[in-house]
Coordinates of C-alpha atoms in Angstrom, one line a residue:
M1 CA -81.9 -119.3 -8.7
I2 CA -81.4 -122.5 -10.7
P3 CA -77.7 -123.3 -11.1
R4 CA -76.4 -121.7 -14.3
R5 CA -74.5 -124.8 -15.3
T6 CA -77.9 -126.5 -15.9
F7 CA -78.3 -124.2 -18.9
L8 CA -74.7 -124.3 -20.3
R9 CA -74.3 -127.7 -21.9
N10 CA -72.3 -128.7 -24.9
S11 CA -75.6 -129.5 -26.6
A12 CA -79.1 -128.5 -25.7
M13 CA -82.4 -129.3 -27.2
V14 CA -85.4 -127.1 -26.6
A15 CA -88.9 -127.1 -28.0
G16 CA -88.1 -124.7 -30.7
G17 CA -84.9 -126.0 -32.0
L18 CA -81.7 -128.0 -31.6
F19 CA -78.6 -126.1 -30.6
L20 CA -75.4 -127.9 -31.5
T21 CA -72.1 -126.5 -30.2
R22 CA -68.6 -127.1 -31.3
P23 CA -65.2 -125.9 -30.2
E24 CA -63.7 -122.8 -31.7
S25 CA -61.3 -124.8 -33.8
F26 CA -64.1 -126.3 -35.8
C27 CA -64.0 -125.7 -39.5
S28 CA -67.1 -126.3 -41.7
S29 CA -66.6 -128.7 -44.5
S30 CA -69.1 -126.8 -46.7
A31 CA -68.0 -125.2 -49.9
S32 CA -68.4 -121.8 -48.4
G33 CA -65.7 -122.4 -45.8
G34 CA -68.1 -121.1 -43.1
D35 CA -67.9 -122.1 -39.4
S36 CA -71.6 -122.4 -38.7
R37 CA -74.8 -123.9 -40.0
I38 CA -78.5 -123.0 -39.5
E39 CA -81.1 -125.5 -40.8
I40 CA -84.8 -124.4 -41.0
L41 CA -87.3 -127.3 -41.0
L42 CA -90.4 -126.2 -42.8
E43 CA -92.0 -129.5 -42.2
E44 CA -91.8 -129.2 -38.4
P45 CA -94.0 -126.3 -37.4
L46 CA -94.3 -125.5 -33.6
G47 CA -97.4 -123.3 -33.6
I48 CA -98.5 -119.8 -34.3
I49 CA -96.5 -117.0 -32.7
S50 CA -99.1 -114.9 -30.8
P51 CA -98.7 -111.2 -31.5
N52 CA -99.4 -110.8 -27.8
N53 CA -95.8 -112.1 -27.1
Y54 CA -94.8 -108.6 -28.1
G55 CA -96.8 -106.9 -25.3
H56 CA -95.8 -103.9 -23.2
F57 CA -96.1 -102.7 -19.7
A58 CA -96.8 -99.1 -18.4
E59 CA -96.9 -98.4 -14.7
H60 CA -97.4 -95.3 -12.7
L61 CA -93.7 -95.4 -11.7
G62 CA -91.1 -92.7 -12.2
G63 CA -91.3 -91.1 -15.7
V64 CA -93.3 -93.9 -17.4
I65 CA -96.7 -92.1 -17.4
Y66 CA -96.0 -88.5 -16.7
D67 CA -93.4 -87.2 -19.1
G68 CA -93.3 -90.5 -20.9
I69 CA -96.8 -91.3 -22.2
W70 CA -98.7 -88.3 -21.0
V71 CA -97.7 -84.7 -21.7
G72 CA -101.2 -83.2 -21.4
P73 CA -103.5 -81.7 -24.0
D74 CA -102.2 -78.2 -23.5
S75 CA -98.5 -79.1 -23.9
K76 CA -96.4 -77.6 -26.7
I77 CA -95.0 -81.1 -27.1
P78 CA -96.8 -82.7 -30.1
N79 CA -99.6 -84.8 -28.7
V80 CA -102.9 -86.4 -29.5
A81 CA -105.4 -85.7 -26.7
G82 CA -102.5 -85.3 -24.2
I83 CA -100.6 -88.5 -25.3
R84 CA -97.1 -88.0 -26.8
K85 CA -97.3 -88.2 -30.5
D86 CA -93.8 -89.6 -31.1
L87 CA -94.7 -92.6 -28.9
I88 CA -98.0 -93.2 -30.7
D89 CA -96.2 -93.2 -34.1
Q90 CA -93.6 -95.6 -32.9
M91 CA -96.1 -98.0 -31.3
R92 CA -98.1 -98.1 -34.5
R93 CA -94.9 -98.9 -36.4
I94 CA -94.0 -101.9 -34.2
K95 CA -97.6 -103.2 -34.2
A96 CA -97.9 -103.1 -30.4
P97 CA -100.6 -105.7 -29.6
V98 CA -101.4 -105.2 -25.9
V99 CA -100.4 -103.0 -23.0
R100 CA -100.5 -103.8 -19.3
Y101 CA -101.6 -101.1 -16.9
P102 CA -101.5 -99.5 -14.2
G103 CA -98.9 -101.8 -12.6
G104 CA -96.9 -103.5 -11.2
C105 CA -96.9 -102.9 -7.5
F106 CA -98.8 -99.7 -8.1
A107 CA -101.8 -101.7 -9.1
D108 CA -102.5 -103.0 -5.6
S109 CA -102.6 -99.5 -4.1
Y110 CA -104.7 -98.0 -6.9
D111 CA -108.4 -97.1 -6.8
W112 CA -109.6 -97.0 -10.3
R113 CA -112.3 -94.5 -9.4
D114 CA -109.6 -91.9 -8.7
G115 CA -108.8 -91.9 -12.4
I116 CA -112.2 -91.2 -13.9
G117 CA -114.5 -88.2 -14.2
P118 CA -113.5 -84.6 -14.8
V119 CA -109.7 -84.2 -14.5
Q120 CA -110.0 -81.1 -12.3
N121 CA -112.1 -83.1 -9.8
R122 CA -109.8 -86.1 -9.5
P123 CA -108.0 -86.6 -6.2
R124 CA -104.2 -86.5 -5.6
R125 CA -102.9 -89.6 -3.8
S126 CA -99.5 -90.8 -2.5
N127 CA -97.9 -93.0 -5.2
F128 CA -96.9 -96.6 -4.1
W129 CA -93.4 -95.6 -5.1
E130 CA -93.3 -92.3 -3.2
G131 CA -90.8 -93.6 -0.6
S132 CA -88.3 -94.6 -3.3
E133 CA -88.4 -91.2 -5.1
S134 CA -85.5 -88.8 -4.7
A135 CA -85.3 -85.0 -4.1
A136 CA -85.0 -84.6 -7.9
S137 CA -88.3 -86.4 -8.6
P138 CA -91.1 -84.2 -9.7
S139 CA -94.2 -84.0 -7.6
S140 CA -96.3 -86.0 -10.1
H141 CA -94.0 -89.0 -9.5
K142 CA -94.5 -88.9 -5.7
Y143 CA -98.1 -87.8 -5.5
E144 CA -100.3 -89.3 -8.2
P145 CA -102.4 -86.5 -9.8
N146 CA -104.6 -89.0 -11.6
Q147 CA -104.6 -86.9 -14.8
F148 CA -104.1 -90.2 -16.7
G149 CA -106.6 -92.9 -15.8
T150 CA -108.8 -95.5 -17.4
N151 CA -110.3 -93.4 -20.2
E152 CA -106.9 -91.9 -21.1
F153 CA -105.2 -95.4 -21.1
V154 CA -107.9 -96.9 -23.3
R155 CA -107.6 -94.0 -25.6
F156 CA -103.9 -94.6 -25.8
C157 CA -104.5 -98.2 -26.7
K158 CA -107.0 -97.3 -29.4
L159 CA -104.6 -94.8 -30.9
I160 CA -101.8 -97.4 -31.2
G161 CA -104.0 -100.3 -32.2
A162 CA -103.4 -102.3 -29.0
Q163 CA -105.7 -104.2 -26.6
P164 CA -105.8 -103.0 -22.9
Y165 CA -104.7 -105.3 -20.1
L166 CA -105.8 -104.0 -16.8
A167 CA -104.3 -105.2 -13.5
A168 CA -106.9 -105.1 -10.6
N169 CA -106.2 -104.1 -7.0
L170 CA -106.6 -107.3 -5.0
R171 CA -104.6 -106.2 -1.9
S172 CA -106.5 -103.1 -0.8
L173 CA -109.8 -103.0 -2.6
P174 CA -112.8 -105.5 -2.2
A175 CA -113.9 -107.8 -5.0
E176 CA -117.0 -105.5 -5.5
E177 CA -114.7 -102.8 -6.9
F178 CA -113.2 -105.2 -9.4
Y179 CA -116.7 -106.0 -10.6
R180 CA -117.5 -102.3 -10.9
W181 CA -114.3 -101.6 -12.9
V182 CA -115.3 -104.3 -15.3
E183 CA -118.8 -102.7 -15.4
Y184 CA -117.4 -99.2 -16.1
C185 CA -115.3 -100.5 -18.9
N186 CA -117.6 -103.0 -20.6
S187 CA -121.3 -102.4 -19.8
P188 CA -123.3 -101.3 -22.9
Q189 CA -124.1 -97.7 -23.6
G190 CA -126.9 -96.4 -21.4
S191 CA -127.2 -99.7 -19.5
T192 CA -125.8 -98.8 -16.1
T193 CA -124.9 -95.7 -14.0
L194 CA -121.2 -96.5 -14.6
A195 CA -121.9 -96.7 -18.4
D196 CA -123.4 -93.2 -18.1
A197 CA -120.3 -92.0 -16.2
R198 CA -118.1 -93.4 -19.0
A199 CA -120.2 -91.6 -21.6
Q200 CA -120.0 -88.4 -19.7
A201 CA -116.2 -88.7 -19.9
G202 CA -116.4 -89.0 -23.7
S203 CA -116.7 -92.7 -24.3
A204 CA -120.3 -93.8 -24.8
D205 CA -119.3 -97.1 -26.4
P206 CA -117.9 -99.8 -24.1
F207 CA -114.1 -100.4 -24.0
H208 CA -114.4 -104.2 -24.6
V209 CA -111.5 -104.9 -22.1
R210 CA -110.8 -108.6 -22.3
Y211 CA -107.6 -109.1 -20.3
W212 CA -107.7 -108.6 -16.5
G213 CA -104.9 -109.3 -14.1
V214 CA -106.3 -110.4 -10.7
G215 CA -103.6 -108.7 -8.4
N216 CA -99.9 -108.4 -9.1
E217 CA -97.0 -110.3 -7.4
S218 CA -99.4 -111.4 -4.7
W219 CA -96.5 -113.3 -3.1
G220 CA -94.9 -109.8 -2.3
C221 CA -96.1 -106.3 -2.8
G222 CA -99.5 -107.5 -3.8
G223 CA -100.4 -108.8 -0.3
N224 CA -97.7 -111.1 0.9
F225 CA -100.0 -114.0 0.5
T226 CA -99.2 -117.7 0.5
A227 CA -100.1 -119.5 -2.8
Q228 CA -103.0 -121.1 -1.1
E229 CA -104.3 -117.8 0.4
Y230 CA -104.0 -116.2 -3.0
A231 CA -105.9 -119.0 -4.7
V232 CA -108.8 -118.5 -2.3
E233 CA -108.8 -114.7 -3.2
F234 CA -108.6 -115.4 -6.9
R235 CA -111.6 -117.7 -6.7
R236 CA -113.6 -115.0 -4.8
F237 CA -112.6 -112.1 -7.1
T238 CA -113.4 -114.0 -10.3
S239 CA -116.7 -115.6 -9.3
W240 CA -119.7 -114.2 -11.1
V241 CA -117.9 -111.2 -12.6
P242 CA -120.3 -109.4 -15.0
R243 CA -119.2 -110.2 -18.6
F244 CA -121.5 -108.1 -20.8
G245 CA -120.9 -110.5 -23.7
E246 CA -117.1 -110.3 -23.4
D247 CA -114.9 -113.4 -23.3
L248 CA -113.0 -112.2 -20.2
A249 CA -109.5 -113.6 -19.7
F250 CA -108.4 -113.6 -16.0
I251 CA -104.7 -113.7 -15.4
A252 CA -103.6 -115.1 -12.0
S253 CA -100.6 -113.7 -10.1
G254 CA -98.0 -116.4 -10.7
P255 CA -94.4 -117.2 -9.6
N256 CA -91.4 -115.1 -9.2
D257 CA -88.7 -116.7 -11.4
D258 CA -88.1 -120.3 -10.2
N259 CA -90.6 -120.4 -7.4
W260 CA -91.9 -123.8 -8.5
D261 CA -93.7 -124.2 -5.1
W262 CA -96.0 -121.2 -5.8
T263 CA -97.2 -122.6 -9.1
R264 CA -97.9 -126.1 -7.7
R265 CA -99.6 -124.9 -4.4
F266 CA -101.7 -122.3 -6.2
L267 CA -103.1 -124.8 -8.6
E268 CA -103.6 -127.5 -5.9
E269 CA -105.8 -125.1 -4.0
I270 CA -107.7 -124.1 -7.1
V271 CA -108.6 -127.7 -7.9
R272 CA -109.3 -128.7 -4.3
K273 CA -112.6 -126.9 -4.6
D274 CA -113.4 -128.1 -8.1
P275 CA -111.1 -129.2 -10.9
G276 CA -113.5 -127.3 -13.2
Q277 CA -112.2 -124.1 -11.7
L278 CA -109.1 -124.4 -13.8
R279 CA -111.2 -123.2 -16.8
S280 CA -111.7 -119.9 -15.1
I281 CA -108.0 -119.1 -15.4
Y282 CA -106.7 -117.8 -18.8
G283 CA -103.1 -117.4 -17.8
L284 CA -100.6 -117.6 -15.0
A285 CA -98.3 -114.6 -14.8
L286 CA -94.5 -115.3 -14.6
H287 CA -92.1 -112.5 -13.7
Y288 CA -88.4 -112.8 -14.4
Y289 CA -85.7 -110.1 -14.2
A290 CA -82.0 -110.7 -15.0
W291 CA -80.3 -108.7 -12.2
N292 CA -77.5 -110.7 -10.5
L293 CA -74.2 -109.9 -12.3
S294 CA -72.1 -110.7 -9.2
R295 CA -70.9 -114.0 -10.8
G296 CA -72.0 -116.0 -7.8
R297 CA -70.5 -113.8 -5.1
T298 CA -73.9 -112.6 -3.6
H299 CA -77.6 -113.0 -3.8
D300 CA -78.3 -109.6 -2.3
W301 CA -80.8 -107.7 -4.4
N302 CA -78.9 -104.4 -4.3
E303 CA -75.3 -105.7 -4.1
G304 CA -75.7 -108.2 -7.0
K305 CA -76.8 -105.7 -9.6
G306 CA -74.4 -104.4 -12.3
D307 CA -74.2 -101.1 -14.2
A308 CA -76.2 -100.4 -17.3
L309 CA -73.4 -98.6 -19.1
K310 CA -70.1 -99.5 -17.3
F311 CA -69.5 -103.2 -17.8
D312 CA -66.8 -105.5 -19.1
V313 CA -66.9 -108.4 -21.5
V314 CA -67.6 -110.9 -18.7
D315 CA -70.6 -108.8 -17.6
W316 CA -71.8 -108.8 -21.2
Y317 CA -71.9 -112.6 -21.2
E318 CA -73.2 -112.9 -17.6
L319 CA -76.3 -110.9 -18.5
L320 CA -77.0 -113.2 -21.5
R321 CA -76.4 -116.2 -19.3
Q322 CA -79.0 -114.8 -16.9
G323 CA -81.4 -114.1 -19.7
E324 CA -81.3 -117.6 -21.2
V325 CA -82.7 -118.9 -17.9
M326 CA -86.1 -117.8 -19.2
D327 CA -86.2 -121.0 -21.4
S328 CA -85.9 -123.3 -18.4
L329 CA -88.4 -121.3 -16.4
I330 CA -91.0 -121.7 -19.2
V331 CA -90.4 -125.4 -19.4
G332 CA -90.3 -126.0 -15.7
H333 CA -93.5 -124.1 -14.8
W334 CA -95.3 -125.7 -17.8
Q335 CA -94.4 -129.1 -16.5
I336 CA -95.8 -128.3 -13.0
M337 CA -98.9 -126.8 -14.5
G338 CA -99.5 -130.0 -16.4
E339 CA -99.5 -132.0 -13.2
L340 CA -102.9 -130.5 -12.3
D341 CA -104.1 -129.0 -15.6
R342 CA -103.4 -131.9 -17.8
Q343 CA -105.2 -130.4 -20.8
H344 CA -103.1 -127.3 -20.4
H345 CA -106.0 -124.9 -20.5
I346 CA -104.0 -122.4 -18.6
K347 CA -101.1 -120.7 -20.5
L348 CA -98.1 -118.7 -19.2
V349 CA -98.2 -114.9 -19.3
V350 CA -94.7 -113.5 -18.9
D351 CA -95.9 -110.0 -18.1
E352 CA -92.7 -108.7 -16.6
W353 CA -89.3 -109.4 -18.1
G354 CA -86.0 -107.7 -18.8
P355 CA -82.6 -106.7 -17.2
W356 CA -82.6 -104.7 -14.0
Y357 CA -79.4 -102.7 -13.2
R358 CA -78.4 -100.5 -10.3
P359 CA -79.4 -96.8 -10.4
G360 CA -77.1 -94.3 -12.1
S361 CA -77.6 -94.5 -15.9
E362 CA -80.9 -92.6 -16.1
M363 CA -80.8 -89.8 -18.7
T364 CA -83.4 -87.8 -16.8
A365 CA -82.7 -86.9 -13.2
G366 CA -85.4 -88.0 -10.8
N367 CA -86.8 -90.9 -13.0
I368 CA -86.4 -93.8 -10.6
L369 CA -85.7 -97.2 -12.3
E370 CA -84.9 -95.5 -15.6
Q371 CA -82.0 -97.2 -17.3
T372 CA -80.2 -96.4 -20.5
P373 CA -80.4 -99.6 -22.7
T374 CA -77.3 -100.5 -24.7
L375 CA -76.5 -102.9 -27.5
R376 CA -76.2 -105.6 -24.8
D377 CA -79.9 -105.1 -23.9
A378 CA -80.8 -105.4 -27.6
L379 CA -79.2 -108.8 -27.7
F380 CA -80.8 -109.8 -24.4
S381 CA -84.3 -108.7 -25.7
A382 CA -83.8 -110.5 -29.1
M383 CA -82.7 -113.7 -27.3
T384 CA -85.8 -113.5 -25.1
L385 CA -88.2 -113.0 -28.0
D386 CA -86.6 -115.9 -29.8
I387 CA -87.1 -118.1 -26.7
F388 CA -90.8 -117.1 -26.7
H389 CA -91.1 -118.1 -30.3
Q390 CA -89.8 -121.6 -29.4
H391 CA -92.8 -122.1 -27.1
P392 CA -95.9 -120.9 -28.9
D393 CA -98.0 -123.6 -27.3
K394 CA -97.1 -122.4 -23.8
I395 CA -97.1 -118.6 -23.9
A396 CA -100.3 -116.6 -24.4
M397 CA -98.7 -113.2 -23.8
A398 CA -95.5 -111.5 -22.7
N399 CA -94.9 -107.9 -21.6
C400 CA -91.5 -106.2 -21.6
A401 CA -90.8 -104.2 -18.5
Q402 CA -91.3 -101.3 -19.2
L403 CA -92.4 -99.4 -22.2
I404 CA -90.7 -96.0 -21.7
N405 CA -88.4 -94.3 -19.2
C406 CA -88.1 -97.5 -17.0
L407 CA -85.9 -100.6 -17.0
N408 CA -85.7 -102.3 -20.4
S409 CA -87.3 -99.4 -22.2
L410 CA -88.1 -99.3 -25.9
Y411 CA -88.1 -95.5 -25.7
L412 CA -86.7 -92.7 -23.6
A413 CA -88.4 -89.3 -23.4
H414 CA -88.2 -86.0 -21.5
E415 CA -90.1 -82.9 -22.3
N416 CA -89.7 -82.4 -26.0
Q417 CA -86.9 -84.9 -26.4
F418 CA -87.5 -88.5 -27.6
C419 CA -85.3 -91.4 -28.7
I420 CA -85.6 -95.0 -29.7
T421 CA -83.4 -97.3 -27.7
P422 CA -81.6 -100.4 -29.1
V423 CA -84.4 -102.5 -27.5
G424 CA -87.0 -100.5 -29.4
H425 CA -85.2 -101.3 -32.7
V426 CA -85.3 -105.0 -31.8
F427 CA -89.0 -104.9 -31.3
D428 CA -89.4 -103.1 -34.7
M429 CA -87.2 -105.8 -36.4
Y430 CA -88.9 -108.7 -34.7
S431 CA -92.4 -107.5 -35.3
A432 CA -92.3 -109.4 -38.6
H433 CA -92.6 -112.6 -36.6
Q434 CA -96.1 -111.7 -35.3
G435 CA -98.7 -114.2 -36.4
G436 CA -96.3 -116.4 -38.2
E437 CA -95.9 -120.1 -37.8
S438 CA -92.9 -120.9 -35.7
L439 CA -90.5 -123.5 -37.2
R440 CA -88.1 -125.9 -35.6
T441 CA -84.6 -124.5 -36.4
I442 CA -81.2 -126.1 -35.8
F443 CA -78.3 -123.9 -34.9
S444 CA -74.7 -125.3 -35.0
A445 CA -71.8 -122.9 -34.3
P446 CA -68.5 -122.7 -32.3
R447 CA -69.0 -121.9 -28.6
I448 CA -67.5 -118.8 -27.2
T449 CA -64.9 -119.3 -24.5
Y450 CA -63.8 -116.7 -22.0
A451 CA -62.3 -116.3 -18.5
R452 CA -64.9 -115.9 -15.8
D453 CA -62.9 -114.6 -12.8
G454 CA -60.1 -117.0 -13.6
T455 CA -62.3 -119.9 -14.4
P456 CA -62.8 -121.0 -18.0
A457 CA -66.4 -120.4 -19.2
S458 CA -68.2 -120.9 -22.5
F459 CA -71.4 -119.7 -24.1
W460 CA -73.4 -120.6 -27.2
G461 CA -72.3 -119.2 -30.6
L462 CA -75.5 -118.5 -32.5
R463 CA -79.2 -118.7 -31.6
G464 CA -82.5 -117.5 -33.0
S465 CA -85.8 -118.5 -34.4
A466 CA -87.7 -118.8 -37.7
S467 CA -91.3 -118.2 -38.7
L468 CA -93.3 -118.7 -41.9
H469 CA -95.9 -116.3 -43.4
D470 CA -97.2 -117.9 -46.6
K471 CA -94.1 -117.4 -48.9
Q472 CA -92.2 -115.1 -46.5
L473 CA -89.7 -116.8 -44.2
I474 CA -88.4 -114.7 -41.2
L475 CA -85.2 -115.8 -39.5
T476 CA -83.8 -113.9 -36.6
V477 CA -80.3 -114.6 -35.2
V478 CA -78.3 -113.4 -32.3
N479 CA -74.5 -113.5 -32.4
P480 CA -73.3 -112.9 -28.8
S481 CA -69.6 -112.9 -29.5
V482 CA -68.0 -109.5 -28.9
Q483 CA -65.1 -110.3 -31.3
E484 CA -65.9 -113.0 -33.8
S485 CA -68.2 -112.9 -36.8
R486 CA -70.0 -116.1 -37.8
D487 CA -69.9 -117.3 -41.4
A488 CA -73.0 -119.4 -41.7
E489 CA -74.6 -121.6 -44.2
I490 CA -78.4 -121.4 -43.9
A491 CA -80.2 -124.4 -45.3
I492 CA -83.9 -124.7 -45.9
R493 CA -85.5 -128.1 -46.3
E494 CA -88.3 -128.7 -48.7
A495 CA -88.1 -125.3 -50.4
S496 CA -86.1 -123.1 -52.7
L497 CA -85.3 -119.4 -52.2
K498 CA -86.3 -116.7 -54.6
S499 CA -84.8 -113.5 -52.9
G500 CA -83.9 -112.1 -49.5
T501 CA -83.0 -109.0 -47.5
A502 CA -81.2 -108.6 -44.2
T503 CA -81.5 -106.0 -41.4
V504 CA -78.6 -105.9 -38.9
L505 CA -78.4 -104.1 -35.5
S506 CA -74.8 -104.0 -34.3
H507 CA -71.9 -101.6 -33.3
T508 CA -68.2 -101.9 -32.8
D509 CA -68.6 -100.7 -29.2
I510 CA -70.6 -103.1 -27.0
H511 CA -71.5 -100.2 -24.7
A512 CA -73.1 -98.2 -27.6
H513 CA -76.5 -96.6 -26.8
N514 CA -78.8 -93.9 -28.1
T515 CA -79.3 -90.5 -26.3
F516 CA -81.3 -87.4 -26.9
Q517 CA -78.2 -85.9 -28.5
K518 CA -77.2 -88.9 -30.5
R519 CA -80.4 -90.7 -31.4
D520 CA -79.0 -92.8 -34.1
A521 CA -75.8 -94.1 -32.5
V522 CA -77.3 -97.6 -32.6
T523 CA -79.6 -98.1 -35.5
P524 CA -80.4 -101.0 -37.9
V525 CA -78.9 -101.2 -41.4
D526 CA -80.0 -103.1 -44.4
E527 CA -77.7 -105.6 -46.2
A528 CA -78.0 -107.7 -49.3
V529 CA -78.6 -111.4 -49.1
Q530 CA -77.3 -113.9 -51.7
A531 CA -80.1 -116.5 -51.9
L532 CA -79.3 -119.5 -54.2
G533 CA -81.6 -122.5 -54.3
R534 CA -82.0 -124.0 -50.9
T535 CA -79.0 -122.3 -49.3
V536 CA -78.0 -118.8 -48.1
H537 CA -74.5 -117.9 -47.0
F538 CA -74.4 -115.0 -44.5
T539 CA -71.9 -113.5 -42.2
F540 CA -73.3 -112.5 -38.8
R541 CA -71.4 -109.6 -37.3
P542 CA -70.0 -109.7 -33.8
A543 CA -72.4 -108.5 -31.1
S544 CA -75.3 -108.4 -33.5
V545 CA -79.0 -109.0 -33.9
T546 CA -80.0 -109.9 -37.5
K547 CA -83.3 -110.4 -39.3
L548 CA -83.3 -112.2 -42.6
N549 CA -86.5 -111.8 -44.7
L550 CA -86.4 -114.6 -47.3
T551 CA -88.9 -115.1 -50.1
L552 CA -89.6 -118.7 -51.0
Q553 CA -90.2 -119.9 -54.6

């Protein structure tokens, strides 16, 4: 990984804002006596925040599909055509824009034809993750029953108001099957045999699927290709795909975190045939997980992971330090992409991101890769979304990994039990940014200092983002300090404030999390905001995520 010291400077300027840092002894000279200042520059817009930055990811892995999304039409659990109703309601609430499916690594072992037609006739197959399942895992996690396939997934997307994003199998199916899947989804009613098959399954009208991932992690589980080998396959798979009037968006399998070489060599091979081939690529997928909490002691994938629930203050800051690497990954890969795609036709699609801990915190036995998100993960997720807002020109889509019962879940579910995690609350709070114009914002606050295994370390004091929606100004702020509140003066250039409200997600226990028994242990609360003229004074609680909704005159 990139050395962490690269990202921990006393002052750092990024595309979305200027972050000024000061020692803890700093005392503001403002009349409020506050220690921090946030300045929102209305006259310096950065671009529109795509709603697709708030995308999701659902893989046939552990309890994501079966018991998470799908409970079956005959279940006593409230459902709509077999899909968990609690989940539908929450996804509508947060304005979920797009969902990626069916993987993940599962995608490159999946035959889409197994998941269509009468359910009783669909085959059972070994799941890609079968070898990782435990004795406690139900059969449906080990051996894919294919009760939930293309039609059910698209129905789920329609129910929640989201667009489907399908990841095609490049490793183990030929290009012809990719074409046929597009045909099944998008060919007009009555036009083809596959359109008739779709109609027989209850969907006469085409699905109008625009987003297509061409393989997944092709450097690893998606085929162990070199970047050049994958570029050849990408060209072959995307040549002359039937479009049926759709503006298809092909997303290439991109780098794993800071693998700059993959990005450069993939694009070099693409343009070697014809520079015009760049226009066939909508996005380059970037995956980044924050997993190594060993504080530099190891780079072993298993040994380096921390615990989701049992962590100390240093672990709290280490995860956030890992998370802020996302900013440099976006900037670094964008620069390399510009070497060969000078018009920046291709955008970044961060379609897997989040923390990844060691096993042991799952609330449902047998759900591999399920984690119990805490307040720490809420701050991590808020910080990541704020980073995306600072790069609206670079990012076309992002998908949190994963939606339910896996990794950085928004929701946890088992049988008739359901709860919103702190991460889910962040997505609800931050949904107000969707479609807004991102604004350059300057944060100035005392740095946090702490001992990192006997070595002095520091971390930024406040960060966030701002967006404008006509007369509504949304400001989101993360205070990572586990002990100190921040008294901030918020100044808005070129405008006056009429009114404001605040929503705060915090807790006195940094390990706080929601469970099936205590579903509201961590939940947002509303607070009043004193808005006077061009200035707001607000105290940001320790270990908090805050959304300010300000109305301009």
